[in-house]
mmCIF file of C-alpha atoms in Angstrom:
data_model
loop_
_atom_site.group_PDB
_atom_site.id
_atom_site.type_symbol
_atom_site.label_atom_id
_atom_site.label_comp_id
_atom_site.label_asym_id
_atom_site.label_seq_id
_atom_site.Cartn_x
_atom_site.Cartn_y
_atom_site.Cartn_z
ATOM 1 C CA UNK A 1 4.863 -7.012 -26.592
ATOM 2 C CA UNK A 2 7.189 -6.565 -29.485
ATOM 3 C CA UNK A 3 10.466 -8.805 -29.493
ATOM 4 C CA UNK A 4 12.533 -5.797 -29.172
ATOM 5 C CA UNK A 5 15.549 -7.282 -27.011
ATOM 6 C CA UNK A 6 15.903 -5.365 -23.423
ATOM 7 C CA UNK A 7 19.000 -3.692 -23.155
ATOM 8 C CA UNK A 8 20.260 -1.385 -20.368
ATOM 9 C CA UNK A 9 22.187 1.811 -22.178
ATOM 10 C CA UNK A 10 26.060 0.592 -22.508
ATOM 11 C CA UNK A 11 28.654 1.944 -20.657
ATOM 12 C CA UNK A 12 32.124 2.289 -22.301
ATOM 13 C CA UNK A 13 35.057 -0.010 -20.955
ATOM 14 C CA UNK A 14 37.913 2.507 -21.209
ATOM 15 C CA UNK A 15 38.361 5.540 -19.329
ATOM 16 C CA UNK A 16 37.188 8.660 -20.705
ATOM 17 C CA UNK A 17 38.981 11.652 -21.138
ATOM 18 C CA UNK A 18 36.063 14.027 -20.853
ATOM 19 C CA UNK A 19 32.371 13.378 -19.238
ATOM 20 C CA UNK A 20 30.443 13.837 -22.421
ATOM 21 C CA UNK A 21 32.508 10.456 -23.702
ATOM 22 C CA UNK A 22 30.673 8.330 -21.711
ATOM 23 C CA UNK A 23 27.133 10.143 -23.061
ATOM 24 C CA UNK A 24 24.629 7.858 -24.109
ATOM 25 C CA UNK A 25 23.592 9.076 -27.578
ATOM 26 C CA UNK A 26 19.926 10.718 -28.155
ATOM 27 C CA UNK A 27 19.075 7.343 -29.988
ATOM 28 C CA UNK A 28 19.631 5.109 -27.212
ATOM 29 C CA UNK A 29 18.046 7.246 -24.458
ATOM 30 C CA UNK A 30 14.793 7.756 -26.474
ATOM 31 C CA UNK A 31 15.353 3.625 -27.102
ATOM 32 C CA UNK A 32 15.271 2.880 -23.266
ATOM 33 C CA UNK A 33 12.293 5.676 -22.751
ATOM 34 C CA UNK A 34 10.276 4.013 -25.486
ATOM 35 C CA UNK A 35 11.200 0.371 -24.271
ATOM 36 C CA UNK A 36 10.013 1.464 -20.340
ATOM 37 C CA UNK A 37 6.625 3.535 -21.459
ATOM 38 C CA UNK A 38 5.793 -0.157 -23.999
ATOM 39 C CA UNK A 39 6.307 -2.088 -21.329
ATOM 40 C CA UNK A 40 3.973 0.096 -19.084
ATOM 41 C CA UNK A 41 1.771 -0.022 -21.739
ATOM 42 C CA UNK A 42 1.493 -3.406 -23.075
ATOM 43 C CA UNK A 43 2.829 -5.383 -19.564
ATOM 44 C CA UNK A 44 2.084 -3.118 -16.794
ATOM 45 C CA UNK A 45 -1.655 -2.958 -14.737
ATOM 46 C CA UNK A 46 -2.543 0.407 -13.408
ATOM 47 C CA UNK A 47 -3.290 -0.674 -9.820
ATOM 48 C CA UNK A 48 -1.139 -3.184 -9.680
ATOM 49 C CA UNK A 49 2.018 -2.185 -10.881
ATOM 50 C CA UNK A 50 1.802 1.089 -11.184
ATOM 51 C CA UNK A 51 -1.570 3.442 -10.246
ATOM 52 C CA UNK A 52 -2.089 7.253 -9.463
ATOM 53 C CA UNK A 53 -2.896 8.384 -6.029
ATOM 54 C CA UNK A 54 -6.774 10.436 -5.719
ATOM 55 C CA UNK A 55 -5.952 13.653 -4.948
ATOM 56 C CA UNK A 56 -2.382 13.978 -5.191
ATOM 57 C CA UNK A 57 -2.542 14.493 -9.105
ATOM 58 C CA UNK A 58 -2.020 12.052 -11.974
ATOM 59 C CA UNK A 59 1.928 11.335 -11.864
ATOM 60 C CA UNK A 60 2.289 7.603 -12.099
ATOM 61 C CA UNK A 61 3.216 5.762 -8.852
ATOM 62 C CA UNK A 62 5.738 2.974 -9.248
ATOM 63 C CA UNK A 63 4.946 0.375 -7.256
ATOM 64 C CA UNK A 64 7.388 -2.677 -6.421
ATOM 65 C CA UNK A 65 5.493 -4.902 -9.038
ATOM 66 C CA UNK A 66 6.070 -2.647 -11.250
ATOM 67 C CA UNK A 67 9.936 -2.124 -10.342
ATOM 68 C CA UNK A 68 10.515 -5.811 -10.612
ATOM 69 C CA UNK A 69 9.188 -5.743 -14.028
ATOM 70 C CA UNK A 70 11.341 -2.627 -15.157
ATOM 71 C CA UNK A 71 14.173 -5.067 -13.428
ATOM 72 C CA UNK A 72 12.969 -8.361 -15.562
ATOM 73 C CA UNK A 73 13.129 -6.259 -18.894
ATOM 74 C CA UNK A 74 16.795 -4.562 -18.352
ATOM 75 C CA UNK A 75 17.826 -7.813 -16.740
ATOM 76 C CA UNK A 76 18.638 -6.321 -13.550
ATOM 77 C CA UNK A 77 19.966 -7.670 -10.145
ATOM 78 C CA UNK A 78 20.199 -6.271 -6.624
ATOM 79 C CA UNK A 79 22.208 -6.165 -3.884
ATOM 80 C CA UNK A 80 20.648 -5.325 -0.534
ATOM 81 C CA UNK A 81 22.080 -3.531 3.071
ATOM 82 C CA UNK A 82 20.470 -3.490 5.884
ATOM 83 C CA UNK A 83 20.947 -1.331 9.312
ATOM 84 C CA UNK A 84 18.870 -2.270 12.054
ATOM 85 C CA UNK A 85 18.761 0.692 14.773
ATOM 86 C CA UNK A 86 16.815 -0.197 17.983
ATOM 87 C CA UNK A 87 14.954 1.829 19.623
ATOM 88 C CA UNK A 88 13.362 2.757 23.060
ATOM 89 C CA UNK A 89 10.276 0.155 24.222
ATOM 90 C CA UNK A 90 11.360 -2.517 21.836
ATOM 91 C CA UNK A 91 11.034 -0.649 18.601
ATOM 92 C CA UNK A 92 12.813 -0.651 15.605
ATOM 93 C CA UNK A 93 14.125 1.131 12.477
ATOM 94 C CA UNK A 94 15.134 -0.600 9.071
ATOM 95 C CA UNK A 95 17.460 1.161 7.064
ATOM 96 C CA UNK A 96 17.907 -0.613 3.527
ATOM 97 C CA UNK A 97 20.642 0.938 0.841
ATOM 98 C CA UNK A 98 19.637 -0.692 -2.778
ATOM 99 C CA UNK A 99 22.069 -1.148 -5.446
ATOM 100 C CA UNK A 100 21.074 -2.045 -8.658
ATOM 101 C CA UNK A 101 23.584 -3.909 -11.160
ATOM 102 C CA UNK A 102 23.713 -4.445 -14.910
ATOM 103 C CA UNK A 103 23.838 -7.623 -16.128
ATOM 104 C CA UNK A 104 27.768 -7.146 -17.145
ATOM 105 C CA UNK A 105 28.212 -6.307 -13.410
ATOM 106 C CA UNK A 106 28.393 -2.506 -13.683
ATOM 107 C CA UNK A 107 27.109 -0.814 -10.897
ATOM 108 C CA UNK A 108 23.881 1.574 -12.162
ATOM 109 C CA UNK A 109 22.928 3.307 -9.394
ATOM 110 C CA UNK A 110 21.339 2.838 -5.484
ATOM 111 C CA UNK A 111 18.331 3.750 -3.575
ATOM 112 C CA UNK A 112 17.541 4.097 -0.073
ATOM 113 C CA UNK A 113 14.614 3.403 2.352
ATOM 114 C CA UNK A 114 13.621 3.220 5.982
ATOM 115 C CA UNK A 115 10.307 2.010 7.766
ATOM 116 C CA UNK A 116 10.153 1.737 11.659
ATOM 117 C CA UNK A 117 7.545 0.588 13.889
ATOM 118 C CA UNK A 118 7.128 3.876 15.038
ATOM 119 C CA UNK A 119 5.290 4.643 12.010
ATOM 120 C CA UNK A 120 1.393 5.109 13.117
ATOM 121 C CA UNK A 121 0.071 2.215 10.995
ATOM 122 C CA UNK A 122 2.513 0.218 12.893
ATOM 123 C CA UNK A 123 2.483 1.559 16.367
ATOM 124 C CA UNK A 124 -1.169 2.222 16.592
ATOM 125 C CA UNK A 125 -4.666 0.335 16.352
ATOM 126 C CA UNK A 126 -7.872 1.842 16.525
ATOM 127 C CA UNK A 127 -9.654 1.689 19.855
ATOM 128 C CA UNK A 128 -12.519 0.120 20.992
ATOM 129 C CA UNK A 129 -15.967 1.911 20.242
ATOM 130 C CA UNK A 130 -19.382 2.809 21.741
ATOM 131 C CA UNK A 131 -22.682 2.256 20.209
ATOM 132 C CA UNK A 132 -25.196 5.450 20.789
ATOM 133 C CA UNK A 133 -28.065 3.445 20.115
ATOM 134 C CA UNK A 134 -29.081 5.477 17.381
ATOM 135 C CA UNK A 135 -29.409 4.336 13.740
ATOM 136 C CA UNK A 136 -27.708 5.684 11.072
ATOM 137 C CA UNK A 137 -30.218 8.025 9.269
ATOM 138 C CA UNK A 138 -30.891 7.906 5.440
ATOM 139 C CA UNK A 139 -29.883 11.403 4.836
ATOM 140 C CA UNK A 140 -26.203 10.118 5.739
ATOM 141 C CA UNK A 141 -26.319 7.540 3.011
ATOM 142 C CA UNK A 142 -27.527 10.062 0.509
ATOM 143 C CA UNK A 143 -24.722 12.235 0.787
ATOM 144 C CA UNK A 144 -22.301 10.084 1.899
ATOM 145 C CA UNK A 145 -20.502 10.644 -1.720
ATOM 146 C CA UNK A 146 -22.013 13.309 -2.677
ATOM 147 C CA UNK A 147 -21.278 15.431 -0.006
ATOM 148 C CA UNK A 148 -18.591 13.338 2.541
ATOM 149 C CA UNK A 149 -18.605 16.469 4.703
ATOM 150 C CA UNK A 150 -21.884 17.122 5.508
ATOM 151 C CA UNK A 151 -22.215 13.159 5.965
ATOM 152 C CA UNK A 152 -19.904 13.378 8.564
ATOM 153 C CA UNK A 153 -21.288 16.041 10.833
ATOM 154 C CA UNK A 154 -24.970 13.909 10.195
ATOM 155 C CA UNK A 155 -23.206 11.433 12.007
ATOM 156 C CA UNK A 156 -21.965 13.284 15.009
ATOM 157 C CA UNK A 157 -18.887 14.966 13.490
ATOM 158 C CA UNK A 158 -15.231 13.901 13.832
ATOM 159 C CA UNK A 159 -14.535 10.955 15.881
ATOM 160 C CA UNK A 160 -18.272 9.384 14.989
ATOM 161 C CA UNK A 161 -18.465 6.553 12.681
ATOM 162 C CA UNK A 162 -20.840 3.473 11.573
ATOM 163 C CA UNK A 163 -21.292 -0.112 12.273
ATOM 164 C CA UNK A 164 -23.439 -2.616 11.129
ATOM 165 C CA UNK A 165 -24.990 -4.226 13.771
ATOM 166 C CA UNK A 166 -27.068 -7.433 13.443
ATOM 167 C CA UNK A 167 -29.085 -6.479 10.132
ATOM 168 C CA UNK A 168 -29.102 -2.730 11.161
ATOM 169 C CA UNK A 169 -26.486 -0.344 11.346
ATOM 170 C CA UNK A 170 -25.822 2.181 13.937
ATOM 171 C CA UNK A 171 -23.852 5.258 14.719
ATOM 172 C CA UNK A 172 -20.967 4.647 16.977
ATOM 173 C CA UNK A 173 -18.473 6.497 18.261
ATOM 174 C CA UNK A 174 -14.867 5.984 17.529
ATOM 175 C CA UNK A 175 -12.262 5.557 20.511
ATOM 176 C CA UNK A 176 -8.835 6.751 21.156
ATOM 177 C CA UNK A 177 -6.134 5.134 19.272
ATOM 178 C CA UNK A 178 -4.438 1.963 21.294
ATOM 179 C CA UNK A 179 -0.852 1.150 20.758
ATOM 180 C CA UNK A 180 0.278 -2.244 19.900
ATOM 181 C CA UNK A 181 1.930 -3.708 23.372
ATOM 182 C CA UNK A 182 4.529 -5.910 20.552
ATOM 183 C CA UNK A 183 6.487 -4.050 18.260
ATOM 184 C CA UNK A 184 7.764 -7.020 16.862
ATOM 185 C CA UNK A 185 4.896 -8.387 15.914
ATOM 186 C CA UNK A 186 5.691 -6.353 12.826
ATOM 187 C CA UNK A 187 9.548 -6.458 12.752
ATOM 188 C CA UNK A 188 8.910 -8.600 9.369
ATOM 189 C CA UNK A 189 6.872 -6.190 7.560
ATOM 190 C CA UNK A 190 8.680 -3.205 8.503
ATOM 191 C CA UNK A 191 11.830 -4.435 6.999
ATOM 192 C CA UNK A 192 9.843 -5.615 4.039
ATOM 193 C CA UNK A 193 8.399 -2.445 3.559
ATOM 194 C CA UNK A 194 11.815 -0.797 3.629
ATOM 195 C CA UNK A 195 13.533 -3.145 1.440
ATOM 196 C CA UNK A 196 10.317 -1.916 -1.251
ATOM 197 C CA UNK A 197 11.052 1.279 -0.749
ATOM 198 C CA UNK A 198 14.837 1.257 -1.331
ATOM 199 C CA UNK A 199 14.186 -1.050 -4.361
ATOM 200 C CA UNK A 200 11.888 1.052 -6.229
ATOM 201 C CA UNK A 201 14.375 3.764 -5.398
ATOM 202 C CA UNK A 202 16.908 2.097 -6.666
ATOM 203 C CA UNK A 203 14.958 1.078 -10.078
ATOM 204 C CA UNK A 204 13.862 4.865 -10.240
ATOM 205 C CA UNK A 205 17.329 5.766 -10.754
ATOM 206 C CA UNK A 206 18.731 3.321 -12.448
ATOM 207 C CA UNK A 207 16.660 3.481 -15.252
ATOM 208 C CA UNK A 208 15.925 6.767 -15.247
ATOM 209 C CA UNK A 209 12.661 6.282 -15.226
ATOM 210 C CA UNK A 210 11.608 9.116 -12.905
ATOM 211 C CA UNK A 211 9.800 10.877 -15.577
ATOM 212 C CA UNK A 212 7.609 8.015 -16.350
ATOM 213 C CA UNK A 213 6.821 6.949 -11.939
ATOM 214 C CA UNK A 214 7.434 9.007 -9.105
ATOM 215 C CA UNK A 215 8.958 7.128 -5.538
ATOM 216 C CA UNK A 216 6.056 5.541 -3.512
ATOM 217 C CA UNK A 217 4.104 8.192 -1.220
ATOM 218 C CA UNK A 218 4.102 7.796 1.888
ATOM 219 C CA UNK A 219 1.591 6.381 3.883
ATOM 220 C CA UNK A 220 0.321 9.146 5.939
ATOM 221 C CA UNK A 221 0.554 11.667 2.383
ATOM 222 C CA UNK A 222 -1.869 8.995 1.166
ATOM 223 C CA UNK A 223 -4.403 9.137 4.612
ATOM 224 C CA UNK A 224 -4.720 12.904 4.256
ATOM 225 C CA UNK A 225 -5.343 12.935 0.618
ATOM 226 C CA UNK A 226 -8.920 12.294 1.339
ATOM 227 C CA UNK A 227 -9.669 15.187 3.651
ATOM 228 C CA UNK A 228 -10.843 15.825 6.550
ATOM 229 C CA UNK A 229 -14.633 15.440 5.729
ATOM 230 C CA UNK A 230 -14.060 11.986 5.051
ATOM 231 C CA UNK A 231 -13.525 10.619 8.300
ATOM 232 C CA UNK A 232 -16.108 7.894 8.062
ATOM 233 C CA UNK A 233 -14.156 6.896 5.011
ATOM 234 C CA UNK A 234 -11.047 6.119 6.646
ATOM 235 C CA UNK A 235 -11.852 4.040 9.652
ATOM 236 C CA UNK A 236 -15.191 2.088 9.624
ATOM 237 C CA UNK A 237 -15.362 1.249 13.202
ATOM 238 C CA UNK A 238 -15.605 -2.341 14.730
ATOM 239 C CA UNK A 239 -15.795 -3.539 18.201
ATOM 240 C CA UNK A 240 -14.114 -6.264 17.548
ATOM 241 C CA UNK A 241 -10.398 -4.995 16.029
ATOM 242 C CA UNK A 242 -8.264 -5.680 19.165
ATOM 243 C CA UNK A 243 -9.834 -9.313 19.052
ATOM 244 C CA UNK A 244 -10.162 -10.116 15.870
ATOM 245 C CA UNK A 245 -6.820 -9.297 14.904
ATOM 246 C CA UNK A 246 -5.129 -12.760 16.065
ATOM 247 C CA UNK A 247 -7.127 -13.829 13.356
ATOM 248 C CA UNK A 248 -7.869 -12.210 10.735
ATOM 249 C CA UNK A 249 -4.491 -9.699 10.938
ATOM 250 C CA UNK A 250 -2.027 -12.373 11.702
ATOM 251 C CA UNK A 251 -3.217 -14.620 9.085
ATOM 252 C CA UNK A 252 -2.099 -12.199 6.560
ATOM 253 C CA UNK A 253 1.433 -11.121 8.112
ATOM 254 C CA UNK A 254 1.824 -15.134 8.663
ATOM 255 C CA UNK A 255 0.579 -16.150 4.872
ATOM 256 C CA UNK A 256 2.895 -13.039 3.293
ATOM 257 C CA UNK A 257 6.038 -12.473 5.267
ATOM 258 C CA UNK A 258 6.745 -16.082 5.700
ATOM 259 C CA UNK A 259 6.294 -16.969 8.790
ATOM 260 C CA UNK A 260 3.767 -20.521 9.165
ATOM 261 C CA UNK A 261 3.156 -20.071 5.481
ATOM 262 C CA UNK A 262 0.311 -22.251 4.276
ATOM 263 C CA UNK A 263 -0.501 -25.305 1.379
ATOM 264 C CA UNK A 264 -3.053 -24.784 -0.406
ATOM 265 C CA UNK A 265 -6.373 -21.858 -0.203
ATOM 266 C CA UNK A 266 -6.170 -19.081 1.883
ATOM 267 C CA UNK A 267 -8.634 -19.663 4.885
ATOM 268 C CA UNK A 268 -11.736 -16.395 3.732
ATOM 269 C CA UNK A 269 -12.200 -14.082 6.688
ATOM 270 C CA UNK A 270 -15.782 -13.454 7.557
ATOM 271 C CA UNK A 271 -17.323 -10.171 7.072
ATOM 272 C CA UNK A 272 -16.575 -8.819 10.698
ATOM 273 C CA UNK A 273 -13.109 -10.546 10.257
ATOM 274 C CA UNK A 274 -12.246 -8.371 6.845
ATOM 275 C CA UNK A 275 -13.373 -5.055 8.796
ATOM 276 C CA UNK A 276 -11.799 -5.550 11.425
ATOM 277 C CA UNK A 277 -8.905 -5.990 9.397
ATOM 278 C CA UNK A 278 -9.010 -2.668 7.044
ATOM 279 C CA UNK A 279 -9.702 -1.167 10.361
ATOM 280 C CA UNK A 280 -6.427 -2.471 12.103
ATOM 281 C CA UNK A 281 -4.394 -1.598 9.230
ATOM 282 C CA UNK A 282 -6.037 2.214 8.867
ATOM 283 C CA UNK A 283 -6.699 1.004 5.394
ATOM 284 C CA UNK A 284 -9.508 3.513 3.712
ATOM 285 C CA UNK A 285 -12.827 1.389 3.104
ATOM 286 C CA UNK A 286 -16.803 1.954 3.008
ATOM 287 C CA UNK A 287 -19.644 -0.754 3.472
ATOM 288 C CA UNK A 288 -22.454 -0.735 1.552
ATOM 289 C CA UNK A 289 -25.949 -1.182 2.725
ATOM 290 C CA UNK A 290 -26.421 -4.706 1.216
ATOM 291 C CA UNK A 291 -23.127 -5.741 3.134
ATOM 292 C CA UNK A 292 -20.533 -4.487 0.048
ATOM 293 C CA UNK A 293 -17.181 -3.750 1.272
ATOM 294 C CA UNK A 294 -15.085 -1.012 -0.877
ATOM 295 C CA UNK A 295 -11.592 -1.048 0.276
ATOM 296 C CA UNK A 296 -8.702 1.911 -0.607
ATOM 297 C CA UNK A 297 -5.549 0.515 -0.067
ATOM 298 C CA UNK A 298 -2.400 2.397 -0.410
ATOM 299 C CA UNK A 299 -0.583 2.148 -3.676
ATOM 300 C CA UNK A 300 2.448 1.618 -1.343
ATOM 301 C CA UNK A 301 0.845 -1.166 0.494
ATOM 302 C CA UNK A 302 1.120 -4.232 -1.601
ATOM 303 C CA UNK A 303 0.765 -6.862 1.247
ATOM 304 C CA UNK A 304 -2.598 -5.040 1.999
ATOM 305 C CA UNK A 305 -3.898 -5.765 -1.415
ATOM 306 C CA UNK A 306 -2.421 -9.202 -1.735
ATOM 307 C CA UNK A 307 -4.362 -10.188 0.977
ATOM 308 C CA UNK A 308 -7.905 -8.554 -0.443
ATOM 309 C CA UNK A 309 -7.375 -10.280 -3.052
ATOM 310 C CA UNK A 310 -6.593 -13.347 -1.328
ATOM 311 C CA UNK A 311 -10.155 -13.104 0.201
ATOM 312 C CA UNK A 312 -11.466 -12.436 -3.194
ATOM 313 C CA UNK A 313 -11.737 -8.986 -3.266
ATOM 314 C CA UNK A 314 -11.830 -8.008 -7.206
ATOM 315 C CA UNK A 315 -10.306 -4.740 -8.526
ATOM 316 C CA UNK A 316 -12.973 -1.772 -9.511
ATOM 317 C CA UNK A 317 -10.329 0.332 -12.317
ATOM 318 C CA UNK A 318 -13.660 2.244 -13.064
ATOM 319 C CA UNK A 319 -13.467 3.386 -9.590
ATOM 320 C CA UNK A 320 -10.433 2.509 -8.329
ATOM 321 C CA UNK A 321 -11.565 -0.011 -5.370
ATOM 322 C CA UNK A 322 -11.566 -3.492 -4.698
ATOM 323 C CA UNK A 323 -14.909 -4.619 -3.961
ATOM 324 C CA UNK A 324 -16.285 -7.804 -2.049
#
C-alpha cells in the first residue's frame, strides 16, 4: 500500500451561509473513493473482509473486518447504544444505534441494527433424524452438483437428507425443527451480531462507501439464495446435534464471545462434532465421500467462520468454501 496519508474529507469550522459551502470538492471525493477501492484492493481479502453472496449478484458485501479496516484507514472511532427489549418466554431483542466520529471529534454519521433470539438460527435447531436403512445410491452423487434438484428427489425429496454412517452412508430423513429451551444461551451473540450490523452501517455511511459494499444480507436472504433443490445442501443431517452441541457449539460461543475464554490451541472437534455443528447453526455444508467437509458460511456470520478456521478449515476462493 502506497504511503498516501488517510484522511476523512474536512469539514469547515465556521458556519455556512449556504449548503453547497460545506461541499467537499470533486478532488477530495474522488481522493477518499480512490483511497477506499486501494485499500480493498491492496489490504482487503474477498471472503474475509469483504465477499459476494452466490446468487444474489456480484455487489460487494462489507463485512465487519472489512468495516474495521475502512475505520483503521480514516482513523475512525465509535460510540455504541444499546436497547434491550424483552420479550415473551425469555427472549430478547438488541437494538444497537452506531455513531461514527472523526478523529477531530466531528460527528460523521450513525447506523442502526437489531438481532433477537427470535431469529430462526437462534430460536431453532434441527431435529433429530431417522435412518431408512437404505444407502445413498451413486446416481445421487453424480448429480449432486450437476443437477442439485434431481439429487434431491433421488433421495426422497424435501425433508430427506444423508449421513455417513460407520464407513457407509445412508439416506435419512430429516425431523421437525426443535426450539432451543434457553434463549439466553445466545443473549451474547445476538447482541454481538447487532452491534456488527449497526457498525458496518454506520461505516457504510460515513464513508460513503455504499457504492463500493452493500449492508450485510440477512441471514435468511442468504439460506434461500440456494434454492429449493438444494435442500441436502443446507442441512446435512446428524443424529447427534441436540447432544453434541454442549460440545462442539458451546465451545465456539465460549472461545468467541468471551465467556471461559481459553490459553493456548483451540481443542479440534471430531468429524461428527464439526457436523453437528454446521448443522446446529443451519450453516450450508456438503461431505464428500472420502470424509471432506465443504462448509458455506454466511458472509454475515463471522463467528461461524472464525471458528472453521479455528478447526483448520482452509478457505477454497476458487470455489468459495472452506474445506477440511
Amino acid at each position: 500500500m502506497s504511503s498516501q496519508q488517510a484522511q476523512i474529507i474536512p469539514y469547515p469550522s465556521s458556519t455556512p451561509s449556504t449548503l453547497t459551502s460545506a461541499a467537499a470538492s470533486l478532488a477530495e471525493i474522488k481522493s477518499q473513493v480512490n483511497l477506499i477501492q486501494q485499500v480493498m484492493r491492496e489490504v482487503m481479502k474477498d471472503g474475509e473482509h469483504y465477499g459476494t453472496v452466490p446468487g444474489c449478484g456480484e455487489k460487494k458485501v462489507l463485512l465487519k473486518s472489512g468495516s474495521e479496516k475502512l475505520m483503521l484507514t480514516f482513523r475512525l472511532s465509535n460510540d455504541l447504544e444499546v436497547e434491550t427489549v424483552e420479550m415473551p418466554n425469555f427472549h430478547r431483542e438488541f437494538r444497537v444505534k452506531a455513531t461514527i466520529y472523526a478523529p477531530t471529534g466531528q460527528r460523521l454519521g450513525t447506523g442502526v441494527g437489531s438481532c433477537s433470539t427470535m431469529e430462526s438460527k437462534y430460536r431453532f435447531r434441527s431435529g433429530p433424524v431417522e435412518n431408512t436403512g437404505k444407502l445413498v445410491p451413486k446416481e445421487f452423487w453424480d448429480n449432486r452438483e450437476s443437477n442439485p434438484g434431481k439429487a434431491q428427489e433421488i433421495l426422497g425429496g424435501k425433508g430427506f437428507n444423508y449421513k455417513k454412517i460407520g464407513t457407509k452412508y445412508y439416506i435419512v430423513k430429516q425431523g421437525e425443527r426443535v426450539e432451543y429451551d434457553n434463549p439466553a444461551d445466545h443473549y451474547n451473540t445476538v447482541l454481538k451480531m447487532a452491534k456488527k450490523r449497526a457498525l458496518v452501517d454506520a461505516v457504510l455511511t460515513s464513508t460513503a462507501a455504499s457504492d463500493i459494499f452493500t449492508q450485510d444480507l440477512e441471514e435468511d436472504d442468504l439460506q434461500e439464495g440456494a434454492g429449493a433443490g438444494e435442500t441436502f445442501r443446507g442441512s446435512p443431517a446428524s443424529s447427534e446435534t441436540s447432544s453434541v452441541r454442549s460440545g462442539a457449539e458451546q465451545q465456539h460461543e465460549q472461545h468467541h464471545d468471551g465467556s471461559h475464554e481459553q490459553e493456548g490451541n483451540v481443542q479440534k472437534a471430531s468429524h461428527d462434532e464439526l457436523v453437528a455443528y454446521l448443522n446446529g447453526k443451519n450453516v450450508k455444508h456438503e461431505i464428500e465421500e472420502d470424509g471432506t467437509i465443504h462448509a458455506f458460511p454466511e458472509f454475515s456470520d463471522s463467528a461461524a467462520r472464525t471458528w472453521l478456521k479455528d478447526q483448520g478449515f482452509k478457505w477454497d476462493a476458487k470455489n468459495k468454501r472452506w474445506s477440511l
